[in-house]
mmCIF file of C-alpha atoms and ligand atoms in Angstrom:
data_model
loop_
_atom_site.group_PDB
_atom_site.id
_atom_site.type_symbol
_atom_site.label_atom_id
_atom_site.label_comp_id
_atom_site.label_asym_id
_atom_site.label_seq_id
_atom_site.Cartn_x
_atom_site.Cartn_y
_atom_site.Cartn_z
ATOM 1 C CA MET Z 1 37.505 169.920 226.213
ATOM 2 C CA ASP Z 2 39.645 167.389 224.336
ATOM 3 C CA PHE Z 3 39.929 165.148 227.499
ATOM 4 C CA PRO Z 4 39.627 161.947 225.531
ATOM 5 C CA ALA Z 5 42.069 162.828 222.771
ATOM 6 C CA SER Z 6 44.576 163.492 225.524
ATOM 7 C CA LEU Z 7 44.204 160.385 227.242
ATOM 8 C CA ALA Z 8 44.501 158.684 224.315
ATOM 9 C CA ARG Z 9 47.873 160.623 223.838
ATOM 10 C CA SER Z 10 49.044 159.568 227.069
ATOM 11 C CA ARG Z 11 48.229 155.771 226.657
ATOM 12 C CA ALA Z 12 49.990 155.843 222.949
ATOM 13 C CA ARG Z 13 53.041 157.303 224.967
ATOM 14 C CA LEU Z 14 52.882 154.572 227.638
ATOM 15 C CA TYR Z 15 52.526 152.038 225.157
ATOM 16 C CA ALA Z 16 55.729 153.451 223.162
ATOM 17 C CA ALA Z 17 57.539 153.511 226.276
ATOM 18 C CA LEU Z 18 56.961 149.914 226.987
ATOM 19 C CA ILE Z 19 57.577 148.839 223.789
ATOM 20 C CA SER Z 20 60.983 150.430 223.951
ATOM 21 C CA LEU Z 21 61.648 149.123 227.448
ATOM 22 C CA VAL Z 22 60.918 145.692 226.001
ATOM 23 C CA ALA Z 23 63.216 146.364 222.861
ATOM 24 C CA ALA Z 24 66.035 147.539 225.323
ATOM 25 C CA THR Z 25 66.148 144.701 227.515
ATOM 26 C CA TYR Z 26 65.473 141.966 224.791
ATOM 27 C CA PRO Z 27 68.166 139.780 225.599
ATOM 28 C CA ALA Z 28 67.401 139.262 229.281
ATOM 29 C CA PHE Z 29 63.465 139.362 228.220
ATOM 30 C CA ALA Z 30 62.679 136.242 229.051
ATOM 31 C CA GLN Z 31 63.869 136.459 232.667
ATOM 32 C CA ALA Z 32 61.812 139.733 233.097
ATOM 33 C CA PRO Z 33 59.915 139.183 236.325
ATOM 34 C CA SER Z 34 57.247 142.074 236.069
ATOM 35 C CA LEU Z 35 55.761 140.437 233.034
ATOM 36 C CA PRO Z 36 52.980 137.768 232.964
ATOM 37 C CA PRO Z 37 53.647 134.520 231.140
ATOM 38 C CA PHE Z 38 52.596 134.811 227.426
ATOM 39 C CA LEU Z 39 50.109 131.888 227.499
ATOM 40 C CA GLU Z 40 46.833 131.701 226.127
ATOM 41 C CA LEU Z 41 44.054 130.276 228.552
ATOM 42 C CA ARG Z 42 40.732 129.332 226.443
ATOM 43 C CA VAL Z 43 38.077 127.561 227.572
ATOM 44 C CA PRO Z 44 36.204 126.641 224.235
ATOM 45 C CA LYS Z 45 32.702 125.322 225.834
ATOM 46 C CA PRO Z 46 31.737 127.162 228.553
ATOM 47 C CA PRO Z 47 29.878 124.398 231.181
ATOM 48 C CA THR Z 48 26.803 123.380 231.787
ATOM 49 C CA ILE Z 49 25.934 121.696 235.713
ATOM 50 C CA ALA Z 50 24.693 118.564 235.705
ATOM 51 C CA SER Z 51 23.657 116.020 237.951
ATOM 52 C CA GLY Z 52 25.091 112.252 238.443
ATOM 53 C CA GLU Z 53 25.453 109.317 240.914
ATOM 54 C CA LYS Z 54 28.104 111.318 242.825
ATOM 55 C CA GLY Z 55 26.260 114.615 242.869
ATOM 56 C CA SER Z 56 26.445 117.934 240.864
ATOM 57 C CA PHE Z 57 29.280 118.351 238.388
ATOM 58 C CA PHE Z 58 30.516 120.303 235.489
ATOM 59 C CA ALA Z 59 33.146 119.405 232.731
ATOM 60 C CA HIS Z 60 34.854 121.292 230.175
ATOM 61 C CA GLU Z 61 38.459 121.882 228.939
ATOM 62 C CA LEU Z 62 40.948 124.567 229.577
ATOM 63 C CA HIS Z 63 43.349 124.905 226.420
ATOM 64 C CA VAL Z 64 46.876 126.167 227.597
ATOM 65 C CA THR Z 65 49.165 127.562 224.433
ATOM 66 C CA ASN Z 66 52.585 128.413 225.022
ATOM 67 C CA PHE Z 67 53.006 131.688 223.142
ATOM 68 C CA MET Z 68 57.016 131.609 224.206
ATOM 69 C CA ALA Z 69 59.997 130.484 222.739
ATOM 70 C CA ASP Z 70 61.118 128.545 225.753
ATOM 71 C CA THR Z 71 59.424 125.254 226.884
ATOM 72 C CA VAL Z 72 57.329 125.902 230.452
ATOM 73 C CA THR Z 73 56.489 123.353 233.173
ATOM 74 C CA LEU Z 74 52.744 123.255 233.751
ATOM 75 C CA LYS Z 75 52.753 122.798 237.641
ATOM 76 C CA GLN Z 76 49.105 123.094 238.562
ATOM 77 C CA VAL Z 77 45.397 124.042 237.213
ATOM 78 C CA GLN Z 78 42.887 125.500 239.394
ATOM 79 C CA VAL Z 79 39.257 126.318 238.911
ATOM 80 C CA LEU Z 80 38.130 129.126 241.320
ATOM 81 C CA THR Z 81 35.156 130.921 242.047
ATOM 82 C CA ARG Z 82 35.347 134.576 241.570
ATOM 83 C CA GLY Z 83 34.578 137.689 243.958
ATOM 84 C CA ALA Z 84 35.488 138.567 247.534
ATOM 85 C CA ASN Z 85 35.223 134.906 248.674
ATOM 86 C CA GLN Z 86 37.212 133.589 246.208
ATOM 87 C CA ARG Z 87 37.842 129.809 246.267
ATOM 88 C CA ALA Z 88 39.269 126.723 244.450
ATOM 89 C CA LEU Z 89 36.493 124.445 243.156
ATOM 90 C CA LEU Z 90 39.333 121.918 241.779
ATOM 91 C CA SER Z 91 42.946 122.094 242.007
ATOM 92 C CA VAL Z 92 44.763 119.593 239.977
ATOM 93 C CA SER Z 93 48.823 118.805 239.987
ATOM 94 C CA ASP Z 94 51.344 116.234 239.692
ATOM 95 C CA SER Z 95 50.072 112.896 238.369
ATOM 96 C CA ALA Z 96 46.506 113.891 238.642
ATOM 97 C CA LEU Z 97 47.628 116.818 236.141
ATOM 98 C CA ARG Z 98 49.321 114.549 233.778
ATOM 99 C CA THR Z 99 46.279 112.318 233.519
ATOM 100 C CA SER Z 100 43.910 114.994 232.755
ATOM 101 C CA ILE Z 101 46.152 116.382 229.740
ATOM 102 C CA ALA Z 102 46.199 115.541 226.309
ATOM 103 C CA ARG Z 103 48.697 117.323 223.863
ATOM 104 C CA PRO Z 104 47.605 117.884 220.357
ATOM 105 C CA GLY Z 105 49.724 116.941 217.818
ATOM 106 C CA ILE Z 106 52.355 115.336 220.021
ATOM 107 C CA ALA Z 107 52.548 111.251 219.932
ATOM 108 C CA GLY Z 108 53.133 109.308 223.306
ATOM 109 C CA PRO Z 109 51.821 109.320 226.936
ATOM 110 C CA VAL Z 110 51.813 112.357 228.471
ATOM 111 C CA THR Z 111 54.841 112.578 231.226
ATOM 112 C CA HIS Z 112 55.249 113.908 234.586
ATOM 113 C CA PRO Z 113 56.245 116.723 234.879
ATOM 114 C CA VAL Z 114 54.002 118.249 232.111
ATOM 115 C CA LYS Z 115 56.149 120.476 229.528
ATOM 116 C CA ILE Z 116 54.985 122.615 226.880
ATOM 117 C CA ALA Z 117 57.289 123.824 224.672
ATOM 118 C CA GLY Z 118 57.302 127.142 222.371
ATOM 119 C CA GLY Z 119 54.330 127.132 220.452
ATOM 120 C CA ALA Z 120 52.582 123.798 221.827
ATOM 121 C CA ARG Z 121 49.181 123.229 223.670
ATOM 122 C CA ALA Z 122 47.941 121.200 226.395
ATOM 123 C CA VAL Z 123 44.305 120.427 226.619
ATOM 124 C CA VAL Z 124 43.377 119.660 230.043
ATOM 125 C CA TYR Z 125 40.034 117.966 230.875
ATOM 126 C CA LEU Z 126 38.416 119.249 234.065
ATOM 127 C CA TRP Z 127 35.594 117.497 235.828
ATOM 128 C CA VAL Z 128 34.515 119.819 238.789
ATOM 129 C CA GLN Z 129 32.037 118.217 241.582
ATOM 130 C CA ILE Z 130 30.040 121.049 243.230
ATOM 131 C CA ASP Z 131 27.523 121.664 245.850
ATOM 132 C CA PRO Z 132 24.639 122.940 244.032
ATOM 133 C CA ARG Z 133 23.801 125.317 246.786
ATOM 134 C CA SER Z 134 26.642 127.337 246.054
ATOM 135 C CA ALA Z 135 26.995 126.681 242.489
ATOM 136 C CA PRO Z 136 29.140 129.371 240.984
ATOM 137 C CA ASP Z 137 27.708 131.633 237.856
ATOM 138 C CA THR Z 138 31.237 132.314 236.606
ATOM 139 C CA ILE Z 139 34.629 130.526 237.145
ATOM 140 C CA VAL Z 140 38.228 131.590 236.614
ATOM 141 C CA HIS Z 141 41.278 129.476 235.520
ATOM 142 C CA ARG Z 142 44.352 129.882 237.271
ATOM 143 C CA VAL Z 143 47.658 128.213 235.970
ATOM 144 C CA THR Z 144 50.956 127.728 237.614
ATOM 145 C CA ILE Z 145 53.940 127.318 235.719
ATOM 146 C CA GLU Z 146 57.938 127.043 235.906
ATOM 147 C CA GLN Z 147 59.977 128.633 233.645
ATOM 148 C CA GLY Z 148 63.663 128.285 233.122
ATOM 149 C CA ARG Z 149 66.416 126.012 233.965
ATOM 150 C CA SER Z 150 66.486 124.043 237.312
ATOM 151 C CA ASP Z 151 69.206 126.797 238.954
ATOM 152 C CA SER Z 152 67.087 129.933 237.677
ATOM 153 C CA ALA Z 153 63.746 128.082 237.600
ATOM 154 C CA ARG Z 154 60.795 130.356 238.875
ATOM 155 C CA THR Z 155 57.319 129.866 239.261
ATOM 156 C CA GLN Z 156 54.580 132.234 237.914
ATOM 157 C CA GLN Z 157 50.944 132.304 238.073
ATOM 158 C CA LEU Z 158 48.254 133.402 235.454
ATOM 159 C CA ASP Z 159 44.520 134.088 235.980
ATOM 160 C CA GLY Z 160 42.457 134.172 232.797
ATOM 161 C CA ALA Z 161 39.702 132.551 231.026
ATOM 162 C CA ARG Z 162 36.479 133.873 232.831
ATOM 163 C CA VAL Z 163 33.765 131.486 231.815
ATOM 164 C CA PRO Z 164 30.093 131.430 232.600
ATOM 165 C CA VAL Z 165 28.495 128.405 234.154
ATOM 166 C CA ALA Z 166 25.131 127.352 232.689
ATOM 167 C CA ARG Z 167 22.408 125.730 235.138
ATOM 168 C CA GLN Z 168 19.861 124.342 232.859
ATOM 169 C CA ALA Z 169 21.288 120.417 231.606
ATOM 170 C CA ALA Z 170 18.500 118.985 229.345
ATOM 171 C CA ASP Z 171 15.741 117.014 231.034
ATOM 172 C CA ILE Z 172 15.113 114.317 228.666
ATOM 173 C CA GLY Z 173 13.237 110.985 228.258
ATOM 174 C CA PRO Z 174 14.947 107.318 227.862
ATOM 175 C CA PRO Z 175 16.609 106.793 224.343
ATOM 176 C CA LEU Z 176 15.753 102.964 225.106
ATOM 177 C CA ARG Z 177 13.071 100.884 227.017
ATOM 178 C CA GLY Z 178 14.090 98.772 229.880
ATOM 179 C CA GLY Z 179 17.098 96.841 230.084
ATOM 180 C CA VAL Z 180 19.808 96.310 231.321
ATOM 181 C CA TRP Z 181 21.863 98.447 229.285
ATOM 182 C CA LEU Z 182 25.673 99.154 229.945
ATOM 183 C CA THR Z 183 26.821 102.662 229.613
ATOM 184 C CA ALA Z 184 29.845 102.030 227.935
ATOM 185 C CA ASN Z 185 32.105 104.858 227.414
ATOM 186 C CA GLY Z 186 29.918 107.021 229.016
ATOM 187 C CA PRO Z 187 30.649 110.181 231.113
ATOM 188 C CA SER Z 188 34.008 110.274 232.880
ATOM 189 C CA ASN Z 189 37.184 112.401 232.878
ATOM 190 C CA ALA Z 190 38.993 109.864 230.672
ATOM 191 C CA SER Z 191 36.230 107.990 228.657
ATOM 192 C CA GLY Z 192 36.918 107.828 224.960
ATOM 193 C CA HIS Z 193 34.318 109.871 224.102
ATOM 194 C CA ARG Z 194 35.359 112.536 226.459
ATOM 195 C CA ARG Z 195 38.812 112.778 225.207
ATOM 196 C CA ALA Z 196 37.811 112.932 221.319
ATOM 197 C CA LEU Z 197 38.676 116.342 220.522
ATOM 198 C CA ILE Z 198 38.287 116.635 216.540
ATOM 199 C CA PRO Z 199 38.630 119.211 214.310
ATOM 200 C CA ILE Z 200 35.852 119.786 211.779
ATOM 201 C CA ASP Z 201 35.703 122.519 209.269
ATOM 202 C CA GLY Z 202 38.939 124.055 210.847
ATOM 203 C CA LYS Z 203 37.423 124.279 214.515
ATOM 204 C CA PRO Z 204 38.305 121.628 217.407
ATOM 205 C CA SER Z 205 35.502 120.607 219.486
ATOM 206 C CA ILE Z 206 34.101 117.350 221.380
ATOM 207 C CA ALA Z 207 30.587 116.545 220.161
ATOM 208 C CA GLN Z 208 30.825 113.464 222.095
ATOM 209 C CA ARG Z 209 31.658 114.930 225.537
ATOM 210 C CA PHE Z 210 28.775 113.402 227.447
ATOM 211 C CA ALA Z 211 27.818 110.353 224.936
ATOM 212 C CA ILE Z 212 27.116 107.030 225.928
ATOM 213 C CA ASP Z 213 27.390 103.235 223.882
ATOM 214 C CA TYR Z 214 24.485 101.843 225.134
ATOM 215 C CA VAL Z 215 25.200 97.881 225.121
ATOM 216 C CA LYS Z 216 22.383 95.812 226.171
ATOM 217 C CA VAL Z 217 23.173 92.880 228.580
ATOM 218 C CA ASP Z 218 21.551 89.833 230.334
ATOM 219 C CA ASP Z 219 21.746 88.808 234.068
ATOM 220 C CA LYS Z 220 25.572 87.666 233.835
ATOM 221 C CA THR Z 221 26.646 91.242 232.011
ATOM 222 C CA ARG Z 222 26.958 89.299 228.849
ATOM 223 C CA ARG Z 223 26.216 91.056 225.409
ATOM 224 C CA SER Z 224 25.358 88.342 223.113
ATOM 225 C CA THR Z 225 24.136 84.551 223.272
ATOM 226 C CA GLY Z 226 25.476 81.794 220.737
ATOM 227 C CA ASP Z 227 27.641 82.758 217.837
ATOM 228 C CA SER Z 228 29.358 86.209 218.698
ATOM 229 C CA LEU Z 229 29.820 87.183 215.102
ATOM 230 C CA LYS Z 230 26.164 87.296 214.168
ATOM 231 C CA ASN Z 231 24.674 90.863 214.910
ATOM 232 C CA ALA Z 232 21.180 89.175 215.633
ATOM 233 C CA ASN Z 233 22.686 87.598 218.455
ATOM 234 C CA TYR Z 234 23.214 90.528 220.366
ATOM 235 C CA TYR Z 235 20.626 91.827 223.043
ATOM 236 C CA ALA Z 236 20.851 95.362 221.749
ATOM 237 C CA GLN Z 237 20.432 94.181 218.193
ATOM 238 C CA GLY Z 238 16.806 95.307 216.363
ATOM 239 C CA VAL Z 239 15.431 97.283 219.529
ATOM 240 C CA ASP Z 240 13.434 100.434 219.338
ATOM 241 C CA ALA Z 241 15.617 103.752 219.680
ATOM 242 C CA LEU Z 242 13.158 106.560 221.076
ATOM 243 C CA ALA Z 243 12.984 110.284 221.035
ATOM 244 C CA VAL Z 244 14.079 111.839 224.071
ATOM 245 C CA ALA Z 245 12.447 115.034 223.730
ATOM 246 C CA ASP Z 246 9.981 116.638 221.311
ATOM 247 C CA GLY Z 247 11.663 118.108 218.182
ATOM 248 C CA ILE Z 248 12.249 118.172 214.559
ATOM 249 C CA ILE Z 249 14.161 115.914 212.648
ATOM 250 C CA VAL Z 250 16.995 117.789 210.979
ATOM 251 C CA ALA Z 251 19.133 114.981 209.623
ATOM 252 C CA ILE Z 252 18.930 111.588 208.907
ATOM 253 C CA LYS Z 253 21.315 108.937 207.344
ATOM 254 C CA ASP Z 254 20.118 105.254 205.731
ATOM 255 C CA SER Z 255 21.365 102.506 204.113
ATOM 256 C CA ILE Z 256 24.891 101.934 205.299
ATOM 257 C CA PRO Z 257 25.394 98.309 205.672
ATOM 258 C CA GLU Z 258 25.864 96.674 209.029
ATOM 259 C CA ASN Z 259 29.311 95.357 210.156
ATOM 260 C CA ILE Z 260 30.260 91.555 210.946
ATOM 261 C CA PRO Z 261 30.629 92.063 215.069
ATOM 262 C CA GLY Z 262 33.612 90.932 216.976
ATOM 263 C CA ILE Z 263 36.233 91.854 214.718
ATOM 264 C CA MET Z 264 37.518 95.542 213.541
ATOM 265 C CA SER Z 265 36.424 95.167 209.840
ATOM 266 C CA ARG Z 266 33.935 97.876 208.622
ATOM 267 C CA ALA Z 267 31.365 97.158 206.043
ATOM 268 C CA VAL Z 268 31.900 100.561 204.205
ATOM 269 C CA PRO Z 269 35.076 102.857 204.444
ATOM 270 C CA ILE Z 270 34.886 105.232 207.561
ATOM 271 C CA THR Z 271 34.268 108.860 206.569
ATOM 272 C CA LEU Z 272 32.656 111.758 208.072
ATOM 273 C CA GLU Z 273 29.667 110.804 206.310
ATOM 274 C CA THR Z 274 29.568 107.045 207.525
ATOM 275 C CA VAL Z 275 31.242 107.430 211.035
ATOM 276 C CA GLY Z 276 27.913 107.324 212.949
ATOM 277 C CA GLY Z 277 26.510 105.011 210.592
ATOM 278 C CA ASN Z 278 22.700 105.185 209.879
ATOM 279 C CA HIS Z 279 21.745 107.955 212.241
ATOM 280 C CA VAL Z 280 18.918 110.411 213.353
ATOM 281 C CA ILE Z 281 19.246 113.977 214.613
ATOM 282 C CA ILE Z 282 16.664 115.682 216.298
ATOM 283 C CA ASP Z 283 16.477 119.378 217.063
ATOM 284 C CA MET Z 284 15.438 120.016 220.305
ATOM 285 C CA GLN Z 285 14.443 123.465 219.887
ATOM 286 C CA ASP Z 286 16.385 124.962 222.894
ATOM 287 C CA GLY Z 287 19.565 124.955 221.331
ATOM 288 C CA ARG Z 288 20.483 121.206 221.675
ATOM 289 C CA TYR Z 289 20.480 118.473 219.134
ATOM 290 C CA ALA Z 290 19.940 114.580 220.265
ATOM 291 C CA PHE Z 291 22.126 112.350 218.082
ATOM 292 C CA TYR Z 292 21.426 108.472 217.437
ATOM 293 C CA ALA Z 293 24.226 106.576 215.672
ATOM 294 C CA HIS Z 294 24.795 103.164 214.225
ATOM 295 C CA LEU Z 295 21.318 102.176 213.474
ATOM 296 C CA GLN Z 296 20.005 99.282 211.425
ATOM 297 C CA PRO Z 297 19.580 100.191 207.581
ATOM 298 C CA GLY Z 298 15.976 100.509 206.680
ATOM 299 C CA SER Z 299 14.981 100.860 210.270
ATOM 300 C CA LEU Z 300 14.410 104.653 210.319
ATOM 301 C CA ARG Z 301 10.719 105.666 210.718
ATOM 302 C CA VAL Z 302 11.370 109.358 210.525
ATOM 303 C CA LYS Z 303 12.526 111.667 207.530
ATOM 304 C CA VAL Z 304 14.076 115.209 207.917
ATOM 305 C CA GLY Z 305 11.470 117.992 208.810
ATOM 306 C CA ASP Z 306 9.151 115.466 210.753
ATOM 307 C CA ARG Z 307 7.984 116.793 214.227
ATOM 308 C CA VAL Z 308 8.561 113.965 216.638
ATOM 309 C CA ARG Z 309 7.049 113.495 220.168
ATOM 310 C CA ARG Z 310 9.110 112.061 223.413
ATOM 311 C CA GLY Z 311 9.200 108.438 223.338
ATOM 312 C CA GLN Z 312 8.199 108.035 219.641
ATOM 313 C CA VAL Z 313 10.280 105.305 217.746
ATOM 314 C CA LEU Z 314 13.050 106.799 215.524
ATOM 315 C CA GLY Z 315 14.473 103.310 214.212
ATOM 316 C CA LEU Z 316 16.175 100.204 215.530
ATOM 317 C CA VAL Z 317 19.550 99.827 217.149
ATOM 318 C CA GLY Z 318 22.006 98.092 214.989
ATOM 319 C CA ASN Z 319 25.924 97.970 213.696
ATOM 320 C CA SER Z 320 26.647 100.393 211.164
ATOM 321 C CA GLY Z 321 29.190 103.008 210.690
ATOM 322 C CA ASN Z 322 32.331 103.038 213.142
ATOM 323 C CA SER Z 323 30.813 100.317 215.431
ATOM 324 C CA THR Z 324 32.077 96.941 216.731
ATOM 325 C CA GLU Z 325 28.924 95.670 217.704
ATOM 326 C CA PRO Z 326 25.117 96.475 217.958
ATOM 327 C CA HIS Z 327 24.567 99.558 220.439
ATOM 328 C CA LEU Z 328 23.026 102.658 220.538
ATOM 329 C CA HIS Z 329 25.408 105.599 220.640
ATOM 330 C CA PHE Z 330 23.676 108.501 221.940
ATOM 331 C CA HIS Z 331 24.716 111.970 222.868
ATOM 332 C CA ILE Z 332 23.440 115.698 223.159
ATOM 333 C CA SER Z 333 25.344 118.706 221.407
ATOM 334 C CA ASP Z 334 24.906 122.037 220.379
ATOM 335 C CA GLY Z 335 24.514 121.843 216.775
ATOM 336 C CA ASN Z 336 23.188 119.890 213.735
ATOM 337 C CA SER Z 337 26.588 117.998 213.059
ATOM 338 C CA PRO Z 338 27.485 114.428 214.585
ATOM 339 C CA LEU Z 339 30.937 115.667 215.282
ATOM 340 C CA GLY Z 340 31.525 119.307 214.203
ATOM 341 C CA SER Z 341 29.460 120.477 217.431
ATOM 342 C CA GLU Z 342 29.953 120.787 221.263
ATOM 343 C CA GLY Z 343 28.481 118.262 223.579
ATOM 344 C CA MET Z 344 26.259 119.080 226.653
ATOM 345 C CA PRO Z 345 25.180 117.406 229.471
ATOM 346 C CA TYR Z 346 21.665 116.143 230.172
ATOM 347 C CA GLY Z 347 19.377 114.354 232.981
ATOM 348 C CA HIS Z 348 16.937 111.625 232.294
ATOM 349 C CA THR Z 349 13.792 112.062 234.057
ATOM 350 C CA SER Z 350 13.744 108.876 235.482
ATOM 351 C CA PHE Z 351 16.042 105.859 235.434
ATOM 352 C CA GLU Z 352 17.473 102.918 237.697
ATOM 353 C CA ILE Z 353 21.017 101.859 238.548
ATOM 354 C CA VAL Z 354 21.016 98.411 239.022
ATOM 355 C CA GLY Z 355 25.047 97.859 239.268
ATOM 356 C CA HIS Z 356 28.538 98.938 238.074
ATOM 357 C CA CYS Z 357 31.319 97.514 236.106
ATOM 358 C CA ARG Z 358 34.785 98.452 236.618
ATOM 359 C CA THR Z 359 35.743 98.294 233.062
ATOM 360 C CA PHE Z 360 33.896 97.849 229.863
ATOM 361 C CA GLY Z 361 31.566 94.608 230.731
ATOM 362 C CA SER Z 362 33.953 93.236 233.227
ATOM 363 C CA GLU Z 363 34.010 93.050 237.246
ATOM 364 C CA CYS Z 364 30.498 93.696 237.113
ATOM 365 C CA GLU Z 365 28.310 94.076 240.274
ATOM 366 C CA ARG Z 366 24.707 94.222 240.541
ATOM 367 C CA GLN Z 367 23.266 96.235 243.492
ATOM 368 C CA LYS Z 368 19.667 96.549 244.640
ATOM 369 C CA PRO Z 369 17.887 98.883 242.097
ATOM 370 C CA THR Z 370 17.608 102.686 243.032
ATOM 371 C CA THR Z 371 15.753 105.172 241.105
ATOM 372 C CA ARG Z 372 17.408 108.169 239.903
ATOM 373 C CA ASN Z 373 16.086 111.265 238.879
ATOM 374 C CA GLY Z 374 17.155 113.917 236.580
ATOM 375 C CA GLU Z 375 20.537 112.539 236.538
ATOM 376 C CA GLN Z 376 23.302 111.745 233.821
ATOM 377 C CA PRO Z 377 24.245 108.360 233.432
ATOM 378 C CA MET Z 378 28.016 107.914 234.189
ATOM 379 C CA GLU Z 379 30.625 105.415 232.642
ATOM 380 C CA ASN Z 380 30.251 101.571 232.876
ATOM 381 C CA THR Z 381 26.679 102.031 234.999
ATOM 382 C CA LEU Z 382 24.315 99.143 234.540
ATOM 383 C CA VAL Z 383 20.976 100.931 234.237
ATOM 384 C CA ARG Z 384 17.471 100.286 233.644
ATOM 385 C CA PHE Z 385 15.126 102.493 231.805
ATOM 386 C CA PRO Z 386 10.994 102.560 231.972
ATOM 387 C CA GLU Z 387 9.624 99.660 230.208
HETATM 388 ZN ZN1 LIG S 401 30.148 105.849 220.541
#
């Protein structure tokens, strides 16, 4: 029986027929309504469910690349569950779509409507709040586009990029003691860290997807006292940075001098080597790596190969590398590389929320402290860790 061979021959004939159809209708090919839009839909890092002040969520990006010659208009992006009872977990369109998008290599703000030229890419930043009781195992992305000029424009949809959703955000200890700490540039869909898509070794990734710049503040949410050009006058300066988990030290950097705070100067040229300043990376030995940046030179208490325990002092918070004032940059990612890895969410076993700021350090309001367990602190929150 040569069933597989005959199947292969019939499939080959079908492909040949398709190709000749395309060739025969080439001048009108762009108008062929039966063909799906030639877009690449790609999710570089499948998401992991985490928990924040507003409930459970996951956050990831959909890269939409236009493989056609004609410009298309991106009308809507949806995140859907799979299966018989398919439902939309998130639908983004209009101005919400515009503010959720970055376009690599194209200067200026993204305007509405969102156009993707031939060969160009839009990166859609997705933040999906979910009910943890019906959390999906897999999601599908559906994009709606418009092609052609206004008198002949037509709308098409494309489903693609099925991705698994992981459930185990890391449960970690505090990176610092006490507080109050302001979670500057912390997790949100628009924070500076979240949007830092950086190609390293030819692969774009967002190591800082859930990073936080911890800035210590007093009861009036001031970050320093006295002369603000002196590192020593900042409340964060010189406090202990703590191991959030047991693990093995796999990278350190030391001896980078500190910057003068308050001005945009840097003590050393900023390169891939110096961007994190003096830093430590812990291999948590579960596929996750904890990264601590901008430490004081000479303050590191660990070396590569050391086994550390949760709560152990790693070094002292400082102002080295790409930093404007003493603070701890902390994130967890999936690789031993400060920027060439993918950021992963986490939850702190226990901390308190004591207030919120509208923007970095301004329009802050205190609240009655509430204890949070297993949550990821969000952007511009005032938090306190156990002493
Ligand atoms: Zn940072």
